[in-house]
Short mmCIF file of C-alpha atoms in Angstrom, two decimals:
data_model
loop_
_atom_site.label_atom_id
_atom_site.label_comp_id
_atom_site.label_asym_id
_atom_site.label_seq_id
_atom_site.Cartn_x
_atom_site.Cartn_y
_atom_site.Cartn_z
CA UNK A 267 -59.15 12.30 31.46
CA UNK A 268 -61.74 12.24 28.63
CA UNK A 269 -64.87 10.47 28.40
CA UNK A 270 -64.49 7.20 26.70
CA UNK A 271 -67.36 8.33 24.09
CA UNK A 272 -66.22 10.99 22.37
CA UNK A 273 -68.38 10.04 19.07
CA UNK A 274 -70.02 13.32 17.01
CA UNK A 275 -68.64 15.46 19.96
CA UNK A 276 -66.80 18.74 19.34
CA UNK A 277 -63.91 19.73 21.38
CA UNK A 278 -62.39 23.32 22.12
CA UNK A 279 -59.04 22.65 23.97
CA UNK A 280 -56.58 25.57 25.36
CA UNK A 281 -53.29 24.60 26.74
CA UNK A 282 -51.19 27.15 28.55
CA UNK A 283 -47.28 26.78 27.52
CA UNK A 284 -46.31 29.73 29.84
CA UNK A 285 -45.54 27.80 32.77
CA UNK A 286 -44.78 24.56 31.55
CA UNK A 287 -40.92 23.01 29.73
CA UNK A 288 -38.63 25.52 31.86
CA UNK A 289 -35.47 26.00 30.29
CA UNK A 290 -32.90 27.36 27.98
CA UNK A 291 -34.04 25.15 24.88
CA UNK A 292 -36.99 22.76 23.76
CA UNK A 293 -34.52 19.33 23.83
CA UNK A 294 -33.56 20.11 27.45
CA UNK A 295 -36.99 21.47 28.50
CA UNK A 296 -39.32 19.12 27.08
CA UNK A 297 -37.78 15.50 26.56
CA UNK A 298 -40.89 13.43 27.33
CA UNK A 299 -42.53 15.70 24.95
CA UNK A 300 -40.48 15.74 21.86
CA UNK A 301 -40.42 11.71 22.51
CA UNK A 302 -44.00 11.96 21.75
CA UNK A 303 -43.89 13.50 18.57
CA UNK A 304 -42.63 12.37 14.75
CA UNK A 305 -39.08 13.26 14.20
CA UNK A 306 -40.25 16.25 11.45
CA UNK A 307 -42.24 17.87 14.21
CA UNK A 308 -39.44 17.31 17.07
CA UNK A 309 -36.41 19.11 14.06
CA UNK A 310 -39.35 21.70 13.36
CA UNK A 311 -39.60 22.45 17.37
CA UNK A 312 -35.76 22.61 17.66
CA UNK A 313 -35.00 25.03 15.11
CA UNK A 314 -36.83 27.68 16.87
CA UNK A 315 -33.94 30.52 18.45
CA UNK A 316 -36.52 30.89 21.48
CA UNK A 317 -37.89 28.54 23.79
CA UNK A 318 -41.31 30.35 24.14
CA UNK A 319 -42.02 29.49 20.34
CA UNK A 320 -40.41 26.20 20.16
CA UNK A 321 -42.75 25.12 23.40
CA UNK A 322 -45.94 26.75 20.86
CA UNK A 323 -44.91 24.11 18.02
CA UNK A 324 -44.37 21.37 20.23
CA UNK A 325 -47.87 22.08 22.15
CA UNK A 326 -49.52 22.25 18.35
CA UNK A 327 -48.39 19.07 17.48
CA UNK A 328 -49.24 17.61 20.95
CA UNK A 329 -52.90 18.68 20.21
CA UNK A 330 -53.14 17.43 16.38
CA UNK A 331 -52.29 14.38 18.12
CA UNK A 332 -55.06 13.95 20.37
CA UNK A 333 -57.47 14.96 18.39
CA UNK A 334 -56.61 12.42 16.17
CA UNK A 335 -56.54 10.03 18.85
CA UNK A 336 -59.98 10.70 20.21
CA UNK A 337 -61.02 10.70 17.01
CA UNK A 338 -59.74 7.89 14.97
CA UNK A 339 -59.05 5.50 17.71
CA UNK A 340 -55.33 5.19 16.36
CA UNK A 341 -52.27 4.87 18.56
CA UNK A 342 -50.63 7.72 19.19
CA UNK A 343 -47.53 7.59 17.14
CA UNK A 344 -49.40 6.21 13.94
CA UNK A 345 -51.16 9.44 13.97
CA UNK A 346 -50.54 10.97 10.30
CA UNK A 347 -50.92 14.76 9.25
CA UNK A 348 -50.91 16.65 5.84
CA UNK A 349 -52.78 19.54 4.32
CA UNK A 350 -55.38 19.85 2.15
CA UNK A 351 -54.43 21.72 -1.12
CA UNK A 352 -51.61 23.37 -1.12
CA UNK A 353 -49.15 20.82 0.77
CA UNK A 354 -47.11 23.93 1.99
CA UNK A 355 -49.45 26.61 2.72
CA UNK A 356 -52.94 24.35 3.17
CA UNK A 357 -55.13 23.86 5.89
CA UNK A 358 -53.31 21.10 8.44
CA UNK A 359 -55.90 17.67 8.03
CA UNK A 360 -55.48 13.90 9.75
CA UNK A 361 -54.50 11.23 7.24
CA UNK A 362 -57.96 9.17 7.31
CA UNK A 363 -57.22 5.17 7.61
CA UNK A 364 -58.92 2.93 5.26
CA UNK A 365 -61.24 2.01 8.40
CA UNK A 366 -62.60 5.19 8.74
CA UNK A 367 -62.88 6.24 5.40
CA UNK A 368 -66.07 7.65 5.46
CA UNK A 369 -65.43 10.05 8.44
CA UNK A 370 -65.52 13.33 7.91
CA UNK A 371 -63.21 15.61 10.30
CA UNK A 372 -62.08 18.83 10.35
CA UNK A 373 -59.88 21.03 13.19
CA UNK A 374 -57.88 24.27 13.46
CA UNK A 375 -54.92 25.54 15.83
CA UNK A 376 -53.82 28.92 16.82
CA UNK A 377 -51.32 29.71 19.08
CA UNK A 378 -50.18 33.10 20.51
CA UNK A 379 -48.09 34.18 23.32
CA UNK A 380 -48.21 31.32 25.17
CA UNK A 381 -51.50 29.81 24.56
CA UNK A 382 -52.75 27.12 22.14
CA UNK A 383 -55.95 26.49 21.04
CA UNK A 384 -57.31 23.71 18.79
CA UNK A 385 -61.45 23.62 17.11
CA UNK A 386 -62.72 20.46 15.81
CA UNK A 387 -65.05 17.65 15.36
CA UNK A 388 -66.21 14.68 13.59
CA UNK A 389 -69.18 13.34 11.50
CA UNK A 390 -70.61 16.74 11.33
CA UNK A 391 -69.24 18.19 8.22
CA UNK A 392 -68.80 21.31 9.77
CA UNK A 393 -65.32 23.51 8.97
CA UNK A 394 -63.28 25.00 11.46
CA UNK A 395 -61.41 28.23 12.09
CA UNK A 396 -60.05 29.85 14.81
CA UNK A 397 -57.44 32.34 16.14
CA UNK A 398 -56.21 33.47 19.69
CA UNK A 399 -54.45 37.27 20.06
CA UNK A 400 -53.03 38.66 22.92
CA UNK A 401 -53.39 42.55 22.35
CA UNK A 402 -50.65 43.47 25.03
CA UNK A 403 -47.87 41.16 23.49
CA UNK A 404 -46.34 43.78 20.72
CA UNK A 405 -45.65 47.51 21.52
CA UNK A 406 -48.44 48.15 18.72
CA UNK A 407 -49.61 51.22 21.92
CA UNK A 408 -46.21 52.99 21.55
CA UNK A 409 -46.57 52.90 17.67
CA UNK A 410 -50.11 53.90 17.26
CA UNK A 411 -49.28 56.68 19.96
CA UNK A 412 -46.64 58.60 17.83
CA UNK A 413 -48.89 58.84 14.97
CA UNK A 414 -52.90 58.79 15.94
CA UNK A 415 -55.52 55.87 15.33
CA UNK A 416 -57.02 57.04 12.46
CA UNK A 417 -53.52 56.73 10.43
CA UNK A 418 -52.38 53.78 11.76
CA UNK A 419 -55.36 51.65 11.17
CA UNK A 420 -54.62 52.48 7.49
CA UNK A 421 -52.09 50.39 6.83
CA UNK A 422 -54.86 47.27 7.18
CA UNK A 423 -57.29 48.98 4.07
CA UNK A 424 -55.68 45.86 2.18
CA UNK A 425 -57.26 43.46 4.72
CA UNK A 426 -60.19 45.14 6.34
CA UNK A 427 -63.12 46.08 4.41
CA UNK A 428 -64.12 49.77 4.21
CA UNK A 429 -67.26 49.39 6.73
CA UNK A 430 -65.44 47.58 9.16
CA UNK A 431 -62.34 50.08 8.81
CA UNK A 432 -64.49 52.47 9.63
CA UNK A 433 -66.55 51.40 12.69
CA UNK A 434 -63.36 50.37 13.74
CA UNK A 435 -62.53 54.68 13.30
CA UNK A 436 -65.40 55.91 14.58
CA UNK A 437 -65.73 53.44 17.70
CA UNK A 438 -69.50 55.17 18.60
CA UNK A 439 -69.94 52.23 20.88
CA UNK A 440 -67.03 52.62 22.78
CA UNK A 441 -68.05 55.94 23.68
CA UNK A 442 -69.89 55.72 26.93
CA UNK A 443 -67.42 53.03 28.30
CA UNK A 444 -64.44 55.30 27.93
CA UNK A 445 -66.03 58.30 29.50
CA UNK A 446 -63.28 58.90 32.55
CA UNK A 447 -60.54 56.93 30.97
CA UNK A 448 -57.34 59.03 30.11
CA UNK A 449 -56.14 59.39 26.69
CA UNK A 450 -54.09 56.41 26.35
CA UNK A 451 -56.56 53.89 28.14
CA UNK A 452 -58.96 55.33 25.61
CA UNK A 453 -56.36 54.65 23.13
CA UNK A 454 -55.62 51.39 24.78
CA UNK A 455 -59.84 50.59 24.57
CA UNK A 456 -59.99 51.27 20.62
CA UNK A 457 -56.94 48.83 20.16
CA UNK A 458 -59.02 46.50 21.88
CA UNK A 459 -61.62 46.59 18.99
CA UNK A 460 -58.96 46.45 16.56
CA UNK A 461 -57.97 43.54 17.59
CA UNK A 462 -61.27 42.02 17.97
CA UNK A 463 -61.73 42.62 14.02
CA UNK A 464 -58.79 40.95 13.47
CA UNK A 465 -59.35 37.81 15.59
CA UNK A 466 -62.16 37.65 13.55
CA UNK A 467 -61.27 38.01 10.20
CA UNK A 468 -58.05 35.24 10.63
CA UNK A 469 -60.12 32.68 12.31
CA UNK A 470 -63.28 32.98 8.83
CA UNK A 471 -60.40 33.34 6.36
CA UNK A 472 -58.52 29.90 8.60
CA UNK A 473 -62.39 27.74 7.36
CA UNK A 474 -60.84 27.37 4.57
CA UNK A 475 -57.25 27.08 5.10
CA UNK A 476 -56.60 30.45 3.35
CA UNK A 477 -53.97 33.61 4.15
CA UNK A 478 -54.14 36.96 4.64
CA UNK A 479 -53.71 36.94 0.75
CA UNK A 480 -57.16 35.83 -0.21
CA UNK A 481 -58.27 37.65 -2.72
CA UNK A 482 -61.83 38.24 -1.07
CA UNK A 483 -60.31 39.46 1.66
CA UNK A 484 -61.90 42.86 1.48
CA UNK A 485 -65.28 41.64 0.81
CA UNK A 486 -65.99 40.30 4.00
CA UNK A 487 -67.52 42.64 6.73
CA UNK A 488 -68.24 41.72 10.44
CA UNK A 489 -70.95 43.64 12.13
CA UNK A 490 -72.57 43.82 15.85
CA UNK A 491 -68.79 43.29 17.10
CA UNK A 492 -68.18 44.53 20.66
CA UNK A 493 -64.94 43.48 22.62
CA UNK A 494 -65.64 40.12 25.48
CA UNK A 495 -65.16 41.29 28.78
CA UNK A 496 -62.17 40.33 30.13
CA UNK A 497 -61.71 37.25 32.25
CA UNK A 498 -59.47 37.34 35.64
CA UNK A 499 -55.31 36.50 35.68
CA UNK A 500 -55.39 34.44 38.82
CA UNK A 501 -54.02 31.16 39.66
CA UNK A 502 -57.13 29.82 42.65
CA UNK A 503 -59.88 29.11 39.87
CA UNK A 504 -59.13 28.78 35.90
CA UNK A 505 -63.11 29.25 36.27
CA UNK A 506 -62.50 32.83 36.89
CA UNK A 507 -59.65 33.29 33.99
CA UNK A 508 -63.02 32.86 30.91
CA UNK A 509 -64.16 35.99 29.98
CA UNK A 510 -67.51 37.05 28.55
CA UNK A 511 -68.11 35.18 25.36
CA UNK A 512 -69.86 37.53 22.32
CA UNK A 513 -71.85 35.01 20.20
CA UNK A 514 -74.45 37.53 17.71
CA UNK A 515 -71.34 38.68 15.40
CA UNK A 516 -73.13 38.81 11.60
CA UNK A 517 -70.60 37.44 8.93
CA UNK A 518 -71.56 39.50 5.44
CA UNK A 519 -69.56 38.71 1.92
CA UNK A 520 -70.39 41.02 -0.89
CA UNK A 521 -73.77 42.43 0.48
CA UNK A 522 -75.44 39.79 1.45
CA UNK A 523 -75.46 37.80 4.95
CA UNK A 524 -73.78 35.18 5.60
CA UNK A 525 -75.61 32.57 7.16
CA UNK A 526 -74.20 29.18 7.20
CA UNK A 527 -71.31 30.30 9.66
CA UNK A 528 -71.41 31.01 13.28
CA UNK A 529 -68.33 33.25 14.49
CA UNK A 530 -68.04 33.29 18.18
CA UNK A 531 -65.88 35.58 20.33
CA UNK A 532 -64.28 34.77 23.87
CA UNK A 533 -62.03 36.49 26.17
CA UNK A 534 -59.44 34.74 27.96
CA UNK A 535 -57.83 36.64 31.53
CA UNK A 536 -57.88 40.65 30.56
CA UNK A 537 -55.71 40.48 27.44
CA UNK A 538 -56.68 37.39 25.35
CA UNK A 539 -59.39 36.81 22.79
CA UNK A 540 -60.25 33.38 20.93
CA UNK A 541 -62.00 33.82 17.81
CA UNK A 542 -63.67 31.00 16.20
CA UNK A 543 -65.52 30.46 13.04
CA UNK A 544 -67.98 26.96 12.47
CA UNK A 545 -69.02 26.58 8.84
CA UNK A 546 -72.25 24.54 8.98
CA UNK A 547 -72.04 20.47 7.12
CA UNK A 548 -74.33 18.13 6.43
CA UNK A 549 -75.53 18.57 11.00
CA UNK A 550 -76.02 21.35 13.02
CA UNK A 551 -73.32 21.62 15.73
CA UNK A 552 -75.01 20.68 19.23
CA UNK A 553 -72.89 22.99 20.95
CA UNK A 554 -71.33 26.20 21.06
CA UNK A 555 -67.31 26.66 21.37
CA UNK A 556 -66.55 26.11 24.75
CA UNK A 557 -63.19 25.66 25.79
CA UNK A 558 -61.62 23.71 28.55
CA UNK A 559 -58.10 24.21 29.66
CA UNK A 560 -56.34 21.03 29.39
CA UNK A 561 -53.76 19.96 32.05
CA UNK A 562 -50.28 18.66 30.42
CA UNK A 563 -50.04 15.32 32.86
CA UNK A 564 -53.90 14.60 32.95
CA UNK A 565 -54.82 14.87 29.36
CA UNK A 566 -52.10 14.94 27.22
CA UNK A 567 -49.35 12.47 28.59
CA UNK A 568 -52.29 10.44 29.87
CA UNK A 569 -53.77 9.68 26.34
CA UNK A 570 -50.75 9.39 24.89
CA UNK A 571 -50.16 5.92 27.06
CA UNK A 572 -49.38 3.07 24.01
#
């Protein structure tokens, strides 16, 4: 359970959907679930084909819900949702009641092969973005392998900027760590950074609630970025599963430094990374992103009690 007191307090959640709802589909997998969720987000969960990314959208919604619970102090099925701007494409928000009208809150959710993540607080001001990849979940090694590196990471000169495409090319740094490694675990190491940079760049482009189609996209360069070591896949200690966390990563947007955001890297077993961006408000945050695995029963279902 959570502290009663959750007042100016940020919270970093991960919640691990690989294990949970067996089954052949989300109504038959995940009943007590779905009951706890509006009937848009239970018909959004049940048109997914597979059950892997219908238990992602129902574990999103879950955790939209509890923040707003901790949050507003509203029972959990008058929790409301829209999105700021654009009501298709904008950045997911609560629905503020007329009680709380002068709070200010902000939170972001990724979710990626299993895994969902959710960044946010209260009364701070602050902005939110993050983004979880898992850099073994697509055959991008088999693809990259029957061209080279260099001509593969061109088809992301529309997204990267040049600097960053090419440290991401050169990979100096990763020099003296793959001395000894064969050519496809060096391979396998430079996909790594790729992937890195791009954890990066969707969780500062996600502050805002824009795409991959922002039209700055280019103009924003990343530097001092280094891949987390890895954490552990074991089931004795979820301790051991947090990997190194990379907090010095320099944000720069047209030249100059960027200085009002803090982008913070964190690896998760040996082949996740969370990414997450905190745009300063009107406080400084008192505490960097860390996240706690949440248990299903304990702090989901629990708080979800009318």
């Amino acid at each position: 359970m959570f502290d009663a007191d959750q007042s100016k307090r940020c919270h970093f959640w991960l919640l691990d959907t690989r294990n949970i709802w067996p089954g052949k589909n989300i109504v038959d997998a995940a009943p007590k679930a779905l009951e706890l969720l509006s009937e848009e987000e239970q018909e959004k969960a049940r048109k997914f084909h597979f059950l892997k990314d219908a238990k992602l959208s129902v574990a999103s919604a879950l955790l939209k819900r509890l923040f707003a619970v901790k949050e507003l102090e509203v029972p959990w099925h008058q929790a409301e949702f829209q999105r700021e701007g654009d009501p298709t494409h904008g950045k997911p928000c609560c629905v503020i009641p007329h009680q709380y009208r002068d709070r200010i809150l902000d939170f972001n959710i990724s979710h990626q092969a299993g895994l969902v993540c959710l960044a946010g607080c209260s009364n701070f001001g602050a902005k939110f973005g993050v983004d979880i990849v898992c850099t073994n979940e697509r055959n991008n090694l088999e693809m990259v392998e029957r061209e080279s590196f260099e001509s593969w990471i061109e088809m992301y000169t529309d997204i990267f900027s040049d600097e960053d495409i090419r440290e991401m090319k050169n990979g100096n740094d990763l020099l003296a760590e793959a001395r000894g490694l064969s050519p496809r675990q060096k391979l396998e190491t430079r996909l790594q950074k790729f992937f890195a940079y791009w954890c990066l760049k969707e969780a500062y482009i996600k502050l805002e609630g824009e795409a991959l189609l922002a039209p700055w996209l280019r103009e924003v360069t990343f530097r001092n970025v280094r891949c987390p070591k890895p954490g552990t896949n074991t089931k004795r200690s979820s301790s051991q599963a947090w990997g190194e966390v990379v907090d010095d990563i320099q944000v720069w947007f047209r030249g100059r430094r960027v200085t009002d955001v803090k982008m913070v890297l964190q690896a998760f077993e040996d082949n996740y990374m969370i990414g997450t961006a905190i745009k300063e408000g009107t406080e400084a945050i008192p505490e960097e992103p860390s996240y706690a695995l949440l248990k299903l029963d304990r702090d989901v279902y629990y708080n979800a009690r009318p």
